[in-house]
Short mmCIF file of C-alpha atoms and ligand atoms in Angstrom, two decimals:
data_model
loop_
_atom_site.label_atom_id
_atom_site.label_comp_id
_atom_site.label_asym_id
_atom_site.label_seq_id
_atom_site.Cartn_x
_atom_site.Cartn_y
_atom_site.Cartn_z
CA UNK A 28 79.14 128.26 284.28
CA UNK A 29 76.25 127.05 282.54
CA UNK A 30 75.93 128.45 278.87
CA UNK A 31 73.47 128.11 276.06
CA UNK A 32 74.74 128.47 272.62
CA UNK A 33 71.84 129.40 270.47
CA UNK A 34 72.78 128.29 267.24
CA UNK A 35 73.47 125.14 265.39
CA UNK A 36 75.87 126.11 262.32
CA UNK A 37 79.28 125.85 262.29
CA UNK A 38 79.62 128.55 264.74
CA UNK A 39 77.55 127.58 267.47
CA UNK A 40 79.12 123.91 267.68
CA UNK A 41 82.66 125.46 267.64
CA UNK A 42 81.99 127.46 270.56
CA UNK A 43 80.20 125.17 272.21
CA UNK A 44 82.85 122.42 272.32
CA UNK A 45 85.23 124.96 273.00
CA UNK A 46 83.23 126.07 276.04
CA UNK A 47 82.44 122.90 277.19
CA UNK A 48 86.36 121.77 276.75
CA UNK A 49 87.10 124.53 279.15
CA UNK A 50 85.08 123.07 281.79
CA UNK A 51 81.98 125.08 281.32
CA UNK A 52 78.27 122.96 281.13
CA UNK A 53 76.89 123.91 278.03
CA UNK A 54 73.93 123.09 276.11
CA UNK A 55 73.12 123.92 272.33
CA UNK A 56 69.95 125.66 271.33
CA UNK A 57 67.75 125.03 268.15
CA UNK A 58 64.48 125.51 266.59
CA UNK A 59 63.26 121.75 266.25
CA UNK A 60 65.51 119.03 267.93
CA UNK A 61 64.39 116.39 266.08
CA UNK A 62 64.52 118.12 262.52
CA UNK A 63 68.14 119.36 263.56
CA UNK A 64 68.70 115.50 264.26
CA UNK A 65 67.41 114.42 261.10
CA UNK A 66 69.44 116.37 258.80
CA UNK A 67 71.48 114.23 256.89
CA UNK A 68 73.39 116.89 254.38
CA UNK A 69 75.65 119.19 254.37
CA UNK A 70 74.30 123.19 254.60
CA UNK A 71 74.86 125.26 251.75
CA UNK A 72 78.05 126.52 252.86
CA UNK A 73 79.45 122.90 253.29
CA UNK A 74 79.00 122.59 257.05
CA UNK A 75 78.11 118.35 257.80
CA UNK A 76 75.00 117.78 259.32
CA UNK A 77 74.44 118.42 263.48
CA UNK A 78 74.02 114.80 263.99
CA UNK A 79 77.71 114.14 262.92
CA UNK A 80 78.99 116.78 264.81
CA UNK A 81 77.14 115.97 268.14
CA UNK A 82 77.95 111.94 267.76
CA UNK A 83 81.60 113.18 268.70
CA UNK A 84 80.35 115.85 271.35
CA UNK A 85 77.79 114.16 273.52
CA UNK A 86 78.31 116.10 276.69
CA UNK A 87 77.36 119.35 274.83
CA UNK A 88 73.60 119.37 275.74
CA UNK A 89 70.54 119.96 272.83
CA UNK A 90 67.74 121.45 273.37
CA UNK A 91 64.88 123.75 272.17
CA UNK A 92 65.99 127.76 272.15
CA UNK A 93 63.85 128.09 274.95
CA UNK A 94 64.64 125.33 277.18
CA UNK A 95 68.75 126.20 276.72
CA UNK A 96 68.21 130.14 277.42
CA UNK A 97 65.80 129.14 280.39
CA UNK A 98 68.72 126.77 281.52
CA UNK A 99 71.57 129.32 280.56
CA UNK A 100 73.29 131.69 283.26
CA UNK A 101 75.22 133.32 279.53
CA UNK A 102 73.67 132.49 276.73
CA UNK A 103 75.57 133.13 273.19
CA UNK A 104 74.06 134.36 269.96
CA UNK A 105 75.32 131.95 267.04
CA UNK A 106 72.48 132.38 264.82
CA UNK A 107 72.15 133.61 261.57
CA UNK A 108 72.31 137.18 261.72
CA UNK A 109 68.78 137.68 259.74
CA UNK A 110 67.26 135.56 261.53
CA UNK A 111 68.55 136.35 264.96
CA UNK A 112 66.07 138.85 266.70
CA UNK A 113 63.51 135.69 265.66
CA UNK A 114 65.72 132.91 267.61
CA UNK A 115 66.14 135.58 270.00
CA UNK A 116 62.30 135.59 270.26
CA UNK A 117 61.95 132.14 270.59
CA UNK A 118 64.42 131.87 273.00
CA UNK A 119 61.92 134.13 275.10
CA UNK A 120 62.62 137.45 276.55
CA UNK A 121 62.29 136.48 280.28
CA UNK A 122 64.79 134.05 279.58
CA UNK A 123 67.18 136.33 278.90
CA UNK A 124 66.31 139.11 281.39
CA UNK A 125 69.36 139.87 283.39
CA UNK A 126 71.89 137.35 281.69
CA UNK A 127 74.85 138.09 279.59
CA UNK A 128 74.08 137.83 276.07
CA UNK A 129 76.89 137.45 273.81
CA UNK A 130 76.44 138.28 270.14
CA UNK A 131 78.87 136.85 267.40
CA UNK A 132 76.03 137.61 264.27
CA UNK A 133 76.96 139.51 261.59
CA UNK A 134 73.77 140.44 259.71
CA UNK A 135 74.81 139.15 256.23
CA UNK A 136 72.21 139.64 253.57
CA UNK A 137 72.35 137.48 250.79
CA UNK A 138 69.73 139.08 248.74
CA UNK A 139 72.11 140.59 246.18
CA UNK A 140 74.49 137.77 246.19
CA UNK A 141 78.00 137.04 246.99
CA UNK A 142 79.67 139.12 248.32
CA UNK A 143 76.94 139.68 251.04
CA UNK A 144 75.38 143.22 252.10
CA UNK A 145 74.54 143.84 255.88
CA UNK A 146 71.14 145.03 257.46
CA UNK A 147 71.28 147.28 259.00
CA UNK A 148 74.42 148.72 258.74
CA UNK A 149 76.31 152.51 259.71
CA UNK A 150 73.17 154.23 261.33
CA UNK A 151 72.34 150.99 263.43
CA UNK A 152 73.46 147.68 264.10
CA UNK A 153 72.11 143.96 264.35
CA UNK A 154 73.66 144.25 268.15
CA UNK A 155 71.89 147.44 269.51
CA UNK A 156 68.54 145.66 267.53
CA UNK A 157 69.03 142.66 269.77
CA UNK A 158 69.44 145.39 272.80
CA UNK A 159 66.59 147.31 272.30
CA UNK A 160 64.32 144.13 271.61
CA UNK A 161 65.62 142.85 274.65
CA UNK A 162 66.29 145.69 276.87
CA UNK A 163 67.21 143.57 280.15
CA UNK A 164 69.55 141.62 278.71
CA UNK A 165 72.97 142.57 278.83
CA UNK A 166 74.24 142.33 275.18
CA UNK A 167 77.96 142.41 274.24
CA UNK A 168 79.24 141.94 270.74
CA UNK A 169 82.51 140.22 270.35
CA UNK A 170 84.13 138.09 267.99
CA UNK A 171 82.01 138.16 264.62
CA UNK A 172 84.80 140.21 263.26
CA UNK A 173 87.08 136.92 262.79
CA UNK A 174 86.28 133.57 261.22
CA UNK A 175 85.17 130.53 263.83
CA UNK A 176 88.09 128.93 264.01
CA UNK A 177 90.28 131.61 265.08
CA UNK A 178 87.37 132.87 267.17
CA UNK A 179 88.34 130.01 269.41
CA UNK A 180 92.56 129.46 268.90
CA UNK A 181 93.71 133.08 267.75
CA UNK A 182 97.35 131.59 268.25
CA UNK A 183 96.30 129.64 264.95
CA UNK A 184 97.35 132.64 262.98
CA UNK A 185 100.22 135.09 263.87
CA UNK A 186 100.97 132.97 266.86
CA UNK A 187 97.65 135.04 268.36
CA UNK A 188 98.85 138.84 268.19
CA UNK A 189 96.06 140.53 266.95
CA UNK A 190 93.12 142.40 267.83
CA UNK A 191 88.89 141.29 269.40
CA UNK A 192 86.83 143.91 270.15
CA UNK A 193 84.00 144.05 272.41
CA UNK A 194 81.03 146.56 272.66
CA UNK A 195 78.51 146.69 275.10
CA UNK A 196 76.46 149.25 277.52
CA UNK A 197 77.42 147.04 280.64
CA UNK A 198 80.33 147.15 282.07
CA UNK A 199 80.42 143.76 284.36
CA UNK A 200 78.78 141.79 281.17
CA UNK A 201 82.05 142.99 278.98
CA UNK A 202 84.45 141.91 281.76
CA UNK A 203 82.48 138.33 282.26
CA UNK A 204 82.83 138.13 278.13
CA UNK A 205 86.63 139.52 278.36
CA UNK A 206 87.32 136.75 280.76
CA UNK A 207 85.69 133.93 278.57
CA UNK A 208 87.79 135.38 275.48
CA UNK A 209 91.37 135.22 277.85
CA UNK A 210 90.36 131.59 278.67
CA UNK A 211 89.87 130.68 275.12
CA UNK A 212 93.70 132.60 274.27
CA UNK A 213 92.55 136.13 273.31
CA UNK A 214 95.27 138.56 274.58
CA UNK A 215 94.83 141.63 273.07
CA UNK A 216 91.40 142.74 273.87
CA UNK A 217 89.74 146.30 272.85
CA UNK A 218 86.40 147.40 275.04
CA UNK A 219 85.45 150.11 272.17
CA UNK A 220 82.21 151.68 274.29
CA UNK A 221 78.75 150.77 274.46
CA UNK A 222 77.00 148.86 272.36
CA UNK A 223 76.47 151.42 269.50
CA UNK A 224 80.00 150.40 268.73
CA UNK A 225 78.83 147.37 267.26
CA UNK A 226 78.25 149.20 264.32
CA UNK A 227 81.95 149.32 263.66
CA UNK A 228 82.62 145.68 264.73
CA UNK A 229 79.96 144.57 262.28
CA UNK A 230 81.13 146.87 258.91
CA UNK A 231 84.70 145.61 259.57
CA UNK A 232 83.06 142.30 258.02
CA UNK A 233 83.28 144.09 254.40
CA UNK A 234 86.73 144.52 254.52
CA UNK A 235 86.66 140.41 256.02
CA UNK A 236 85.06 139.51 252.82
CA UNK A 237 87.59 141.62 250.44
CA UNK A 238 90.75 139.51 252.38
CA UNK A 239 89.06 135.98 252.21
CA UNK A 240 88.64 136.57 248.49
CA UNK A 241 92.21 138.47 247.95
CA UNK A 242 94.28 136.22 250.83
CA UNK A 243 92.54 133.19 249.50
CA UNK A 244 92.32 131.85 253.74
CA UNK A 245 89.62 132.79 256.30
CA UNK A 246 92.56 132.02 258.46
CA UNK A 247 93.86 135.86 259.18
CA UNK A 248 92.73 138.79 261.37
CA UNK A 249 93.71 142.51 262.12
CA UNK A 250 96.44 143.86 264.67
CA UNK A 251 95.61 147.05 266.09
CA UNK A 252 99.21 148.81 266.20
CA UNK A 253 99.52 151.49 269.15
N1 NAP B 30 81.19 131.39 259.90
C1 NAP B 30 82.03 132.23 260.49
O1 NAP B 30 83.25 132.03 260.44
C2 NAP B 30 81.48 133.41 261.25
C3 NAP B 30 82.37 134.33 261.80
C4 NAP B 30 81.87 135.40 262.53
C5 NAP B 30 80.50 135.53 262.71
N2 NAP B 30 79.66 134.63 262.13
C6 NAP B 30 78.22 134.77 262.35
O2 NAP B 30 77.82 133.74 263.26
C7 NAP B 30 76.44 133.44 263.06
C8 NAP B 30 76.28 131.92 262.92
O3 NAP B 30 76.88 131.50 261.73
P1 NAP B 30 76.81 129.96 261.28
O4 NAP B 30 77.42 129.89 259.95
O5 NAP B 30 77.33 129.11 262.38
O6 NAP B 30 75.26 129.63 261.25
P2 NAP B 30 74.07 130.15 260.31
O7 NAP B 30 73.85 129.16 259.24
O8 NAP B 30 74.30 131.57 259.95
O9 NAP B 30 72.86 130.09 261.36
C9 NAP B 30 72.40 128.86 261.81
C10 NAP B 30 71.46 129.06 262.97
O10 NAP B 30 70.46 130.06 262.67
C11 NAP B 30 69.19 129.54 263.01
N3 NAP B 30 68.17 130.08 262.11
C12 NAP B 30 68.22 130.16 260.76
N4 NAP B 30 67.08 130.70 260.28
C13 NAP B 30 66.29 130.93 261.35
C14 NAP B 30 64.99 131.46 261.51
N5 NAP B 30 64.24 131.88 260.47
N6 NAP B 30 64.49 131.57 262.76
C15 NAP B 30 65.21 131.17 263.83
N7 NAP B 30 66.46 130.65 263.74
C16 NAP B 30 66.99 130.54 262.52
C17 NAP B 30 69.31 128.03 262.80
O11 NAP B 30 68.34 127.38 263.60
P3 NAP B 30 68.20 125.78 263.62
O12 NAP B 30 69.23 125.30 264.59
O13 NAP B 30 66.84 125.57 264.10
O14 NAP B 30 68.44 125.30 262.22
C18 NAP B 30 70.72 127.76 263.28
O15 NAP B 30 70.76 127.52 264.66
C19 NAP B 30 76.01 134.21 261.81
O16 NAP B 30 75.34 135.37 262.19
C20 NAP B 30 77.34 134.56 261.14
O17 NAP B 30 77.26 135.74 260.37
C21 NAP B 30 80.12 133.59 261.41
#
């Protein structure tokens, strides 16, 4: 399948590569190509610069948000959550009309400091925002409830028993995103309902932030026990 990853962070390229390694053709969206080229630091949280990262991954594709969601048959959300209905924007409504959208944002606010509020949170979400801005796209939230690395190798904690979630208001789009997360080693997937459920996935990232400080890893997740 071909796949746009909107996003350049440390999310984005880990899906990406992951997607691509499991024989999808995917391309990586950003803002400005050449700026994203240019960068030659690390981002505040550490990540190393695109360049770097690309030099090793060649066959993953870059191009403008617009030109990977045009190209896209799924295109992924990777971008920061603030920021997202914006890249969303740019990556241009009609290129998005009747294609999967997967959303892995978490709408951290940094305003106040570490740890991080979210907006919106309880009486909305970032994912039904990215629904009702783009109303023919077929949103699904999934996987911003764990960190990237296990997003894409849960067996690298627990030997993978424990709990995704996915919410969406399409059926078919949740079981085209289910089948993605199996390939990538997910086994123990929860549909929780529409998208209005991504309210819950998204709060669960308070409780995220409490274990990374307490567990001293990002390298954990929750079981759901039944
Ligand atoms: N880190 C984790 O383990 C983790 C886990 C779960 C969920 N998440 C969520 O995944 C998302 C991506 O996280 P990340 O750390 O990889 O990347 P990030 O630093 O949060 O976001 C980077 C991306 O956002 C775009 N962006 C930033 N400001 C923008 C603006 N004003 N307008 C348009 N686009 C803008 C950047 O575009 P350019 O490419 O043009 O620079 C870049 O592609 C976030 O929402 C995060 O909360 C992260």
């Amino acid at each position: 399948m071909k796949i746009a990853v909107i996003g350049t962070g440390s999310v984005g390229r880990t899906l990406a590569g992951t997607l691509e390694t499991l024989g999808h053709q995917v391309t990586i969206g950003t803002r400005d190509i050449a700026a994203t080229l240019a960068r030659d630091t690390p981002d505040q949280l550490g990540t190393p610069p695109f360049a770097l990262w690309h030099a090793d991954r060649p066959e993953v594709g870059l191009a403008t948000f617009a030109e990977a969601a045009a190209d896209g048959e799924l295109v992924v959300n990777a971008t920061s959550g603030l920021a997202s209905l914006e890249a969303l924007s740019g990556a241009g409504a009609a290129n998005l009309a009747g294609k999967v959208l997967v959303d892995v944002a978490n709408p951290l606010d940094y305003s106040q400091g570490f740890p991080p509020g979210l907006d919106p949170v309880d009486s909305d979400s970032l994912g039904e925002r990215i629904q009702r801005a783009f109303p023919e796209a077929r949103v699904v939230k999934t996987l911003c409830t764990v960190n990237t690395k296990v997003m894409v190798d849960p067996a690298r904690v627990g030997g993978g028993e424990h709990t995704i979630f996915l919410s969406g208001d399409d059926a078919e789009a949740k079981a085209v995103v289910g089948a993605l997360l199996a390939a990538m080693g997910w086994r123990d997937i929860i549909d929780l309902g529409g998208i209005r459920t991504a309210r819950g996935q998204e709060m669960l990232m308070r409780n995220w932030l409490n274990l990374l400080t307490t567990l001293g890893t990002a390298d954990f997740n929750i079981k759901v026990v039944r």
